Structures are given as C-alpha cells and as structure tokens.
GROMACS .gro file of C-alpha atoms in nm:
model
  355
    1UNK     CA    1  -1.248  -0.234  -2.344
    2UNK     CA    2  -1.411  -0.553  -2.184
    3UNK     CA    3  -1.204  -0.480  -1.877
    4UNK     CA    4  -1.305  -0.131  -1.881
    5UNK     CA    5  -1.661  -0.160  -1.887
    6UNK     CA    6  -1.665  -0.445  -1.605
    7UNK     CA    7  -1.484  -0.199  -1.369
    8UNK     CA    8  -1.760   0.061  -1.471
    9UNK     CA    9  -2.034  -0.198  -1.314
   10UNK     CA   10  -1.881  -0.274  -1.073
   11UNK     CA   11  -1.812   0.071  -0.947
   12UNK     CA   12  -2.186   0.154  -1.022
   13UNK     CA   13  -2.290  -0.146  -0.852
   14UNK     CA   14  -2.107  -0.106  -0.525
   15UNK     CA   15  -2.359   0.083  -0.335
   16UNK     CA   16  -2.655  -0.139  -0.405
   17UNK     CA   17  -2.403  -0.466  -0.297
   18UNK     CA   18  -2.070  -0.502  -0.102
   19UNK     CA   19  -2.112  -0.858  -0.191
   20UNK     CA   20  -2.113  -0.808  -0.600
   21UNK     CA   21  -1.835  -0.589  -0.527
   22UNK     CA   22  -1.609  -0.839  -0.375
   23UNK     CA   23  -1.672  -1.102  -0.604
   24UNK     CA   24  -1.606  -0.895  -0.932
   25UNK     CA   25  -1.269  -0.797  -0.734
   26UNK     CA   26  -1.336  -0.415  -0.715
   27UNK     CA   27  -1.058  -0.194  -0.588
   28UNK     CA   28  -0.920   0.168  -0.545
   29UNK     CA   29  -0.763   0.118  -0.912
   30UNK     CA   30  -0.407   0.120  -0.762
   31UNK     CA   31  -0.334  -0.165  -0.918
   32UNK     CA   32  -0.387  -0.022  -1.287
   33UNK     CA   33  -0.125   0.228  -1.255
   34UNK     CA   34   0.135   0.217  -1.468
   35UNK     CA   35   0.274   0.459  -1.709
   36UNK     CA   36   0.084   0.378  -2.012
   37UNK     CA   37  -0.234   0.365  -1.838
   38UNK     CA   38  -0.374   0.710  -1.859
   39UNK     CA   39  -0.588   0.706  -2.109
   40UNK     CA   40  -0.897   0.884  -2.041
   41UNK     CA   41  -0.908   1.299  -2.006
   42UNK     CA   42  -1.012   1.460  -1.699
   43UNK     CA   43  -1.367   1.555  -1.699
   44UNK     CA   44  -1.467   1.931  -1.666
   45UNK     CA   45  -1.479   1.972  -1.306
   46UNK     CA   46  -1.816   2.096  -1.127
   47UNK     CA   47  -1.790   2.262  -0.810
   48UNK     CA   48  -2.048   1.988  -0.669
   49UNK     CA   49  -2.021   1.618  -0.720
   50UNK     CA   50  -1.697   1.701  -0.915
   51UNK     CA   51  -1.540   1.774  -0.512
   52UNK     CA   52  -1.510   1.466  -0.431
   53UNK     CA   53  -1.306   1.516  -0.084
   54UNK     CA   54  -1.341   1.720   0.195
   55UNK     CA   55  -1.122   2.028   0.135
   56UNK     CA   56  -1.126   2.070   0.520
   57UNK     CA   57  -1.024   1.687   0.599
   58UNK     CA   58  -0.736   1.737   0.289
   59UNK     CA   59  -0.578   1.988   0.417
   60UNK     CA   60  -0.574   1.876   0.763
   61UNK     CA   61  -0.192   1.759   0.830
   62UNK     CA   62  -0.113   1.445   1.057
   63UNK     CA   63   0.138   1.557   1.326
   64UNK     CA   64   0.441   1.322   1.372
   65UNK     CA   65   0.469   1.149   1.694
   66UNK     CA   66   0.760   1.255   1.907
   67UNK     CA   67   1.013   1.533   1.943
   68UNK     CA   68   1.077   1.499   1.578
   69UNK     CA   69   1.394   1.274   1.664
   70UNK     CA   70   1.527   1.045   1.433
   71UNK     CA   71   1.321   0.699   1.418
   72UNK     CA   72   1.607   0.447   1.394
   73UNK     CA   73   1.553   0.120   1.171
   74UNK     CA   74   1.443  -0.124   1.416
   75UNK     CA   75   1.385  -0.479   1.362
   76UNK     CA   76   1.236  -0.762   1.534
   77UNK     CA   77   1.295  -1.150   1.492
   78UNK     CA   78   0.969  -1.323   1.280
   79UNK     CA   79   1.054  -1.678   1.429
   80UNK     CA   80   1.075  -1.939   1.166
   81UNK     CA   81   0.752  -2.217   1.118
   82UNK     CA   82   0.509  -2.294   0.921
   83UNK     CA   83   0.208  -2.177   0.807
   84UNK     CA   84  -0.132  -2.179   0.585
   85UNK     CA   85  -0.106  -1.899   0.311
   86UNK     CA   86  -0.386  -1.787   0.143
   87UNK     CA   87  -0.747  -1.858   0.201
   88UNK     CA   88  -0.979  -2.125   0.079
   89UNK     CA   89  -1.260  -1.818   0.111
   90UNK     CA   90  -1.145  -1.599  -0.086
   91UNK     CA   91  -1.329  -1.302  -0.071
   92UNK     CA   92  -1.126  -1.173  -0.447
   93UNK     CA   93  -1.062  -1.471  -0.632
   94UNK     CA   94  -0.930  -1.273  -0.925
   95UNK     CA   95  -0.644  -1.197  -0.709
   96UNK     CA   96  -0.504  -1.523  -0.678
   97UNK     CA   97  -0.567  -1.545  -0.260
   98UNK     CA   98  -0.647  -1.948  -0.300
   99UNK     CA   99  -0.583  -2.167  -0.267
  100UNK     CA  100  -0.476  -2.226   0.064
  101UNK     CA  101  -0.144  -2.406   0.109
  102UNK     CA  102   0.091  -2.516   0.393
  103UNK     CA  103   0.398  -2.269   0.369
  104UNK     CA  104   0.745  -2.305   0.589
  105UNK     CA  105   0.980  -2.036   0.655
  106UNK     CA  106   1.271  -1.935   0.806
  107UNK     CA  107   1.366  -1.751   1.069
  108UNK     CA  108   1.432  -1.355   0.986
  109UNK     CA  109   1.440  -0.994   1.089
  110UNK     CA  110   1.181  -0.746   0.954
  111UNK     CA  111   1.160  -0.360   1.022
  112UNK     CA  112   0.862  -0.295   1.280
  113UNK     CA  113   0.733  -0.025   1.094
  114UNK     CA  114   0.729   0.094   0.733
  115UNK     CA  115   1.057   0.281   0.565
  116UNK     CA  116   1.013   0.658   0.636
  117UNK     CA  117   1.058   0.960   0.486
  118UNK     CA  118   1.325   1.068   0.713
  119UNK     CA  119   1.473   0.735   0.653
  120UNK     CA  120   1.458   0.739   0.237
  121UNK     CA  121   1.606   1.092   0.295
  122UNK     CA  122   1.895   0.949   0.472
  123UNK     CA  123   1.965   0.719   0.166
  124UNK     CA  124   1.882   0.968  -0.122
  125UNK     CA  125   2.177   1.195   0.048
  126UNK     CA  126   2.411   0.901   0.131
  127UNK     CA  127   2.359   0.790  -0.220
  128UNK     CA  128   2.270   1.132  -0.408
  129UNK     CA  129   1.984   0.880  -0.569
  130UNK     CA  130   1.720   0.976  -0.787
  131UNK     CA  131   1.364   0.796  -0.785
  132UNK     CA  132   1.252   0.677  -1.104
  133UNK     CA  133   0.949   0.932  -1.038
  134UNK     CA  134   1.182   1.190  -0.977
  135UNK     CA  135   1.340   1.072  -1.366
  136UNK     CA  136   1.020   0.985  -1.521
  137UNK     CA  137   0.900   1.379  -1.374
  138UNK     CA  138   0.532   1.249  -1.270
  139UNK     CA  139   0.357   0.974  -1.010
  140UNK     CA  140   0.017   0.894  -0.943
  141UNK     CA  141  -0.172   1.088  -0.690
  142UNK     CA  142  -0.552   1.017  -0.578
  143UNK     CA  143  -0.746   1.305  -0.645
  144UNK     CA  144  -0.883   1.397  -0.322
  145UNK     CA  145  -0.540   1.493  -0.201
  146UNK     CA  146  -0.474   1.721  -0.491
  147UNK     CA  147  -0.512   2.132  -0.466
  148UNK     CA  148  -0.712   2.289  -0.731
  149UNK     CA  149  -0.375   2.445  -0.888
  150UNK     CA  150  -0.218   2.138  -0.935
  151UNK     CA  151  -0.542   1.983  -1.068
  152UNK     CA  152  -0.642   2.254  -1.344
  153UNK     CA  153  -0.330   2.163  -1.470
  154UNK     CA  154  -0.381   1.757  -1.563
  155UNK     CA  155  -0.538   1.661  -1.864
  156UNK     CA  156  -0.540   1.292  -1.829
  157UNK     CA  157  -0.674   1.021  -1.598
  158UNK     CA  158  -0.669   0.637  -1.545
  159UNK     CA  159  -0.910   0.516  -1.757
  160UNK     CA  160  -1.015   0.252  -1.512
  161UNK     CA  161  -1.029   0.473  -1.258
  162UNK     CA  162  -1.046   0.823  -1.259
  163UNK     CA  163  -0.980   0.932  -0.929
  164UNK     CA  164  -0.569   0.870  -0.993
  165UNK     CA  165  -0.409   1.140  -1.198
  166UNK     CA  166  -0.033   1.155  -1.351
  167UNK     CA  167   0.089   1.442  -1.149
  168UNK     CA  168   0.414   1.628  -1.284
  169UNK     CA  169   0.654   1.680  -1.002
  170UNK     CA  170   0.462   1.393  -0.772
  171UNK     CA  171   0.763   1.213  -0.612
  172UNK     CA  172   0.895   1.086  -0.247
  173UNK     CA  173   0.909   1.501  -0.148
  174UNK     CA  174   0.647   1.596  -0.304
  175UNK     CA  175   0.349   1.344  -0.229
  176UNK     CA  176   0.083   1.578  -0.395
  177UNK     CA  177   0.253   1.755  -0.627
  178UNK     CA  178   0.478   2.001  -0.683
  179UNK     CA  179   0.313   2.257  -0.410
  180UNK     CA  180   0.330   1.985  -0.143
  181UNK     CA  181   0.620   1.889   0.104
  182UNK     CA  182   0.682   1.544   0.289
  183UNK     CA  183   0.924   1.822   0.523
  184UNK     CA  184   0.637   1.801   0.758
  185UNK     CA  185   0.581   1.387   0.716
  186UNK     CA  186   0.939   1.279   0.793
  187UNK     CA  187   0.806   1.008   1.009
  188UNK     CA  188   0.513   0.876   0.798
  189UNK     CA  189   0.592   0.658   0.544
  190UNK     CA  190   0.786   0.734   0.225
  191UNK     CA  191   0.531   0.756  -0.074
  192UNK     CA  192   0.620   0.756  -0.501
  193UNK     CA  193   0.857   0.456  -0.475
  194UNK     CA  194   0.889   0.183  -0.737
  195UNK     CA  195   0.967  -0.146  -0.646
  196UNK     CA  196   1.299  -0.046  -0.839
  197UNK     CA  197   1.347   0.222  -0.575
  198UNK     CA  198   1.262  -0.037  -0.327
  199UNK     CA  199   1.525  -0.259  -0.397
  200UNK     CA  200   1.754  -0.006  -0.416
  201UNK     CA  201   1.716   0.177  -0.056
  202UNK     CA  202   1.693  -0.217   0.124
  203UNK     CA  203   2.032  -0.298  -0.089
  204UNK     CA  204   2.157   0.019   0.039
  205UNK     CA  205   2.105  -0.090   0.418
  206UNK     CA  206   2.204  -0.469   0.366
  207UNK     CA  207   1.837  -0.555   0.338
  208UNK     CA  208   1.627  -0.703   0.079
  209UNK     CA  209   1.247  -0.721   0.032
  210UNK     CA  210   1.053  -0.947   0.199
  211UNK     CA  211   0.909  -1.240  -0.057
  212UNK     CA  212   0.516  -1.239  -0.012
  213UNK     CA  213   0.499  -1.576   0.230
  214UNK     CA  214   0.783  -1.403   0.467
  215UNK     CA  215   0.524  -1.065   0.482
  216UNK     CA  216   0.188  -1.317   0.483
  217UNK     CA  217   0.383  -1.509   0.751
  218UNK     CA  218   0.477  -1.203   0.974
  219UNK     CA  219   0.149  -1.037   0.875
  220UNK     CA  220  -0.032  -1.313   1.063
  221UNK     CA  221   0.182  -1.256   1.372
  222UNK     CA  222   0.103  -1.666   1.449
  223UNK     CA  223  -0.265  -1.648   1.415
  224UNK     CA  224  -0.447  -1.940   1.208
  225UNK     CA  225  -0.667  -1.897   0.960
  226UNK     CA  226  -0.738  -1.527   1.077
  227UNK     CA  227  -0.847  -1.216   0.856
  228UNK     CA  228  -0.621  -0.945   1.009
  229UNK     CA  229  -0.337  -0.910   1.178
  230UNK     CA  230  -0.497  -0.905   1.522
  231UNK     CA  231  -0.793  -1.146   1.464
  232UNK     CA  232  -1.126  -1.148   1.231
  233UNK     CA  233  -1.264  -0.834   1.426
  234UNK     CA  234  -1.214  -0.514   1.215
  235UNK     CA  235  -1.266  -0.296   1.499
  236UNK     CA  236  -1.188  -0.491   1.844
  237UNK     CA  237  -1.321  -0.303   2.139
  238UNK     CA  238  -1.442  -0.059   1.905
  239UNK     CA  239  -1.076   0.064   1.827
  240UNK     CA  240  -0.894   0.150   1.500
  241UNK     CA  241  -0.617  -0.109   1.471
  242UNK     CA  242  -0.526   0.051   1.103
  243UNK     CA  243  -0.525   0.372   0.907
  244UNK     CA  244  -0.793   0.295   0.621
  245UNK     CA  245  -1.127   0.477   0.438
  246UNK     CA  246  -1.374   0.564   0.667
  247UNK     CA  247  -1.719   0.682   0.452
  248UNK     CA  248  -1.833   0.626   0.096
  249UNK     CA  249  -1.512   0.572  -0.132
  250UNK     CA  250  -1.394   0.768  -0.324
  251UNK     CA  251  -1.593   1.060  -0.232
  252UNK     CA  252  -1.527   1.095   0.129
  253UNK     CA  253  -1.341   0.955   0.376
  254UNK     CA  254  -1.457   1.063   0.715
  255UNK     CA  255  -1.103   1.029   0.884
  256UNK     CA  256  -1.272   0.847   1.210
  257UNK     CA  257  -0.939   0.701   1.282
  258UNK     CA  258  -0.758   1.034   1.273
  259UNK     CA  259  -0.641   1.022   0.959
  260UNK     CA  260  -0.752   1.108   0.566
  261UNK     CA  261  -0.429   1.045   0.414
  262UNK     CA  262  -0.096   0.847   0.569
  263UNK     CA  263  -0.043   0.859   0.940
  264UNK     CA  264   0.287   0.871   1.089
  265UNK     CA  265   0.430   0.510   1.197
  266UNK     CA  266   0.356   0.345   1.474
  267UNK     CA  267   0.028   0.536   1.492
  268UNK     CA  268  -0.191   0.212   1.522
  269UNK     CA  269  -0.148  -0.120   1.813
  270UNK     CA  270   0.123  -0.387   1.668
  271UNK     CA  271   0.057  -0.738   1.549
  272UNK     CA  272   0.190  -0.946   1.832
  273UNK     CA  273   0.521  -1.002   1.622
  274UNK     CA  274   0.554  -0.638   1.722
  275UNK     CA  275   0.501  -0.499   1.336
  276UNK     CA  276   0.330  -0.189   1.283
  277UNK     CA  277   0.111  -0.104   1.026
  278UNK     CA  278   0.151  -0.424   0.821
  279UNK     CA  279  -0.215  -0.389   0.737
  280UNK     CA  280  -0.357  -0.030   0.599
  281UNK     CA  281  -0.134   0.301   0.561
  282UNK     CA  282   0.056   0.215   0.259
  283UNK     CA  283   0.051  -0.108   0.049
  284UNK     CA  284   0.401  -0.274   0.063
  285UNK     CA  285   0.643  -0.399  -0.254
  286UNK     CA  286   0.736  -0.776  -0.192
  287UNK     CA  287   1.010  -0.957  -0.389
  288UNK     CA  288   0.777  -1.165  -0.635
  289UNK     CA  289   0.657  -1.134  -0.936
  290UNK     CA  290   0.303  -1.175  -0.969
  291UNK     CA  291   0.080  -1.483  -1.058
  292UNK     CA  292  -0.265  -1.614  -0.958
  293UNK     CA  293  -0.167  -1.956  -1.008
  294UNK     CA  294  -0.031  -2.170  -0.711
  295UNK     CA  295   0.064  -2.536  -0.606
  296UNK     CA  296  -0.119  -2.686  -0.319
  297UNK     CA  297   0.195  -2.828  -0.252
  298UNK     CA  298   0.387  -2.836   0.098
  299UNK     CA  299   0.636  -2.513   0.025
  300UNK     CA  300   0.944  -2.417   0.216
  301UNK     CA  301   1.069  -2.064   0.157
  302UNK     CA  302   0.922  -2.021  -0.175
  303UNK     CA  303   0.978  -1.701  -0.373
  304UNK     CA  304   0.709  -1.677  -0.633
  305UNK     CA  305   0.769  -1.735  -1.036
  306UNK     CA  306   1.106  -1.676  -1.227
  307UNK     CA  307   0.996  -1.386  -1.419
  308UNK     CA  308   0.664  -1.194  -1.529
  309UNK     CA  309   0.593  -0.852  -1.526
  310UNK     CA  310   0.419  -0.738  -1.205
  311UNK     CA  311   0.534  -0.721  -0.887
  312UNK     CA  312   0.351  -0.846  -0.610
  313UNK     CA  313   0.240  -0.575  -0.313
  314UNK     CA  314   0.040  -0.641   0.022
  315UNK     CA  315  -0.160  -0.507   0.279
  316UNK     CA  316  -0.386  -0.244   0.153
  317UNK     CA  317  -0.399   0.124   0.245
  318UNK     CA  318  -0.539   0.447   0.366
  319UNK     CA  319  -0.716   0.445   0.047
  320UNK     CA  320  -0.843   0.076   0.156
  321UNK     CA  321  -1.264   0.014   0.219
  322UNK     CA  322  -1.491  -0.317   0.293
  323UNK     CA  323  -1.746  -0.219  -0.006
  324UNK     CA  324  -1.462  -0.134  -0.252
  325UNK     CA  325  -1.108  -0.270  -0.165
  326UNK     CA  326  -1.130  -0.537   0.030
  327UNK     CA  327  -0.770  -0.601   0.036
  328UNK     CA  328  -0.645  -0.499   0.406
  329UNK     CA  329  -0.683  -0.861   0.491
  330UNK     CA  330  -0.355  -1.083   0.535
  331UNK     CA  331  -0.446  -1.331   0.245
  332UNK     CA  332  -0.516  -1.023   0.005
  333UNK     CA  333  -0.283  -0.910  -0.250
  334UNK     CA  334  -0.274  -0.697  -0.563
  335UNK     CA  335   0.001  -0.576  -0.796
  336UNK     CA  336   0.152  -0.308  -1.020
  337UNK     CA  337   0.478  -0.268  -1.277
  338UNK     CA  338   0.808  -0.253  -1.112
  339UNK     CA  339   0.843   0.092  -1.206
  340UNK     CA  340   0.517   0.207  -1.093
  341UNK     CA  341   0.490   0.479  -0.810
  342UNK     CA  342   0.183   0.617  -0.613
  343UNK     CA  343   0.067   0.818  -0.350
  344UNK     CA  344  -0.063   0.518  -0.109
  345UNK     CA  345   0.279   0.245  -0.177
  346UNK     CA  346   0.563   0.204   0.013
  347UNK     CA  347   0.746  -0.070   0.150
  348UNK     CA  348   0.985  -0.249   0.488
  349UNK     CA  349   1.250  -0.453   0.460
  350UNK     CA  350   1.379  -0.777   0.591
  351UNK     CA  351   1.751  -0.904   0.654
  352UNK     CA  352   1.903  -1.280   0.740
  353UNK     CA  353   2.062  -1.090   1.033
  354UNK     CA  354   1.984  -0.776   1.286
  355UNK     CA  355   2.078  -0.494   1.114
   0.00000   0.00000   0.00000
C-alpha cells in the first residue's frame, strides 16, 4: 500500500518537477509487471481524458526497412577491457546504478541489433516452441496501443500503473492482442518474451545472454563516464539517435522520431561498437539476477548474485521519457520476474565465438 501511494505522488508530481521525479525513481511501471500484479479494475472509460493516445499515431504502422529479405544474425567483436560501471550520479538511486566501480571484461561477440520477429519465427518453427505467454494465454500491453475491442474486454489493471493491461491472446504474434499481427513487423524486434523465452531462443543459436557489465560495457561503445551510447547529448545535431516518448507520458507520444510504438532495427545511428538500438526500442533481458547492492571492488567478468528473483533488463524503450523514465541511459537499469512478458521487452544475444 506504502508503495502504491508513493507511485501515486510521484506520478501526480511529475509535471510540476522532472527533478522529484527522478529522485523518487518514477517509471513507465514496466518493471511491476508480473502475473500477480493486476490488482486494480479498469476504470470506466470516458471518451476524453480516458483516450489517452492518439488513435491516428496508434494505428500508424512502421514500415520495415528493405525488400523484406531476411535480416541474418550478425555480430560484431566488443573488444575486451576495462571499464567504470555504474554512476556515482545517479540520477535513480533506487535502482541500484551506484556505485561506480572499475569492471574488466572479456573479449566477445554480440548481435548488432535486437532479436527479430522474423528471427524468433525462425526458432519457434525449428523448435515448434511455445512462449510462456503463448501458455500462460495473456501479456502485458500499454494501453495506448490497444483497439477499443480488445480493451472493452479487460477488467483488470496494474495497480501501480494503470496504463498496462493483462491482454488475453498478447504474445510474440500478436503484440496488441488478439486482433493484431507482428506479420507486418518481421524486422522490428520480437515483443512478449520472458527471460525464460530468452534463454531459450540464444541456447537455440549457441548463444547466451549477455550478463549486465558485458551489455553496460558494449552499451558504452568505449566512452568514459558518458550518459548514452553516443555521448551526454540526447539529441546531437538535433537528430534522434533512439526510438523513445516524444510528448507528455503516458498520454501522448508525439512520434517526432518516426515512431509511436517499436521501429524496425537498425532504424537509429550505431554506437561506435557498431550496436544498434542498445538504448530505447525495447528494454533487453541480461543474465543476472537483480540486486541494488554492489562491491566497489576491482571486478573481472562478474555475473551478478547466485540467485534472487528478478532478472535484470537494460536500456529503456519506446515507452522511455526524461520527466518519467529516465532509464535510456547506459548506467540505468530496472527489472521484472523471469517469466514476465510485455509489449516494450526484448532482448540480443552474445556468444564466446562468431556465430
């Protein structure tokens, strides 16, 4: 209840102060989605503040870059060296992104963009695999992205944030509900996977996931002490460098960089490790479990606790704002369950050797 109420101020809060909102660690309320956590029924909607997206901007598809030709899993060599992790400014602290700590890792190959849908599609027919959304019959969809149809139809919501509804028939093919296809996405990246389904898929192509210094590491693309990927400039020259909210979250995101939902990959400029959307699109599954607690001590390849029972995910998403989630910076992090699955997480893999 305590938890409740302090994400109620802060969400009332946020327009009178980015600055409150950061330090009380506001967020899209990804991070509280798991499959006990809708608690709270749907409010009657109103056909005025009730709206809160752009039917026009929702229902405009992103078109696929290309012929439509298979995108093969590339990789690129992250060169091994070390590092400061984390931030001594943290700009969440509840998140765990300090201290900051002097890191070493190894060399090793990581995909340049994000796993697709035409790649997941490959493995679901190689494998005739089932997603655990696809077994559990429902995944978590923002709001805005929903049609009235499949809307009228939910009766719960996310107690700690409202905007995410359980939607039945939500999975990898259909990111908004049954009425929706990801036919049309097959080169954006695959939506509604767990970190179980995760695993799965990079086992599948003799991958693994990445632990979260490897993706912090390759996220940086050798910069020190930088906020993004490409420097501490959101928008150098003026240009997009990411898919994330544009506008007043969660009401309406203006789609200024071409996008109101997940663009296909290799939309934006890559980090000069030559990864693609490590920062905005989808947030990414790493290997570790979650903890906010962490040694100042000199590391080498370090993988994170022994157990717990989040998983640790990285780099924000479409869904991702200054004033109200703050986390599409390289030292930000978040989490869910291992069997979570939502309409803004996906994930890349890493191998030992080119695959």
């Amino acid at each position: 209840m305590v938890r409740s109420l302090a994400f109620l101020f802060v969400f009332v809060c946020v327009c009178l102060s980015e600055s409150a909102a950061h330090q009380a660690g506001s967020g899209c309320g990804c991070d509280k989605l798991s499959r006990a956590a809708t608690e709270q029924p749907v409010e009657e909607k109103t056909e005025s503040a009730a709206h809160k997206y752009s039917r026009d901007a929702n229902e405009r598809l992103s078109e696929a870059q290309g012929d439509g030709k298979k995108i093969q899993s590339q990789m690129v060599l992250i060169p091994g060296g070390e590092f400061l992790m984390g931030t001594d400014d943290p700009v969440i602290p509840a998140d765990g992104e300090g201290p900051q700590r002097l890191v070493y890792v190894d060399s090793f190959y990581m995909d340049i963009h994000e796993v697709t849908n035409r790649q997941f599609q490959n493995f679901v027919e190689a494998r005739e695999y089932k997603t655990q959304a696809e077994i559990f019959e429902d995944s978590f969809v923002f709001e805005g992205l929903l049609s009235d149809s499949v809307k009228d139809q939910i009766a719960q919501a996310v107690a700690a944030a409202p905007w995410w509804l359980p939607v039945k028939g939500a999975d990898w093919k259909h990111p908004e509900g049954p009425d929706s296809t990801s036919a049309d996405r097959l080169d954006h990246p695959v939506l509604h996977v767990s970190w179980e389904d995760a695993v799965a898929y990079c086992s599948w192509a003799n991958k693994r996931l990445p632990t979260e210094a490897e993706w912090e590491y390759a996220c940086r693309g050798g910069l020190k002490d930088r906020l993004y990927p490409w420097g501490n400039k959101l928008y150098p020259k003026g240009e997009h460098y990411a898919n994330l909210w544009q506008g007043d979250f969660p009401n309406n995101n203006s789609g200024d960089d071409g996008y109101n939902k997940t663009s296909p990959v290799m939309s934006f400029p890559a980090n000069s490790f030559g990864l693609y959307d490590i920062v905005g699109n989808v947030w990414e599954w790493t290997s570790d479990w979650w903890t906010v607690i962490h040694t100042t001590d000199h590391q080498q390849n370090p993988t994170g606790p022994p157990s717990g029972t989040d998983k640790v995910k990285k780099g924000g998403s479409y869904m991702c704002h200054k004033s109200y989630c703050y986390r599409y910076r390289c030292a930000a992090r978040s989490q869910n369950t291992p069997d979570s699955s939502a309409s803004n997480l996906g994930f890349r893999c890493v191998s030992k050797e080119q695959q």
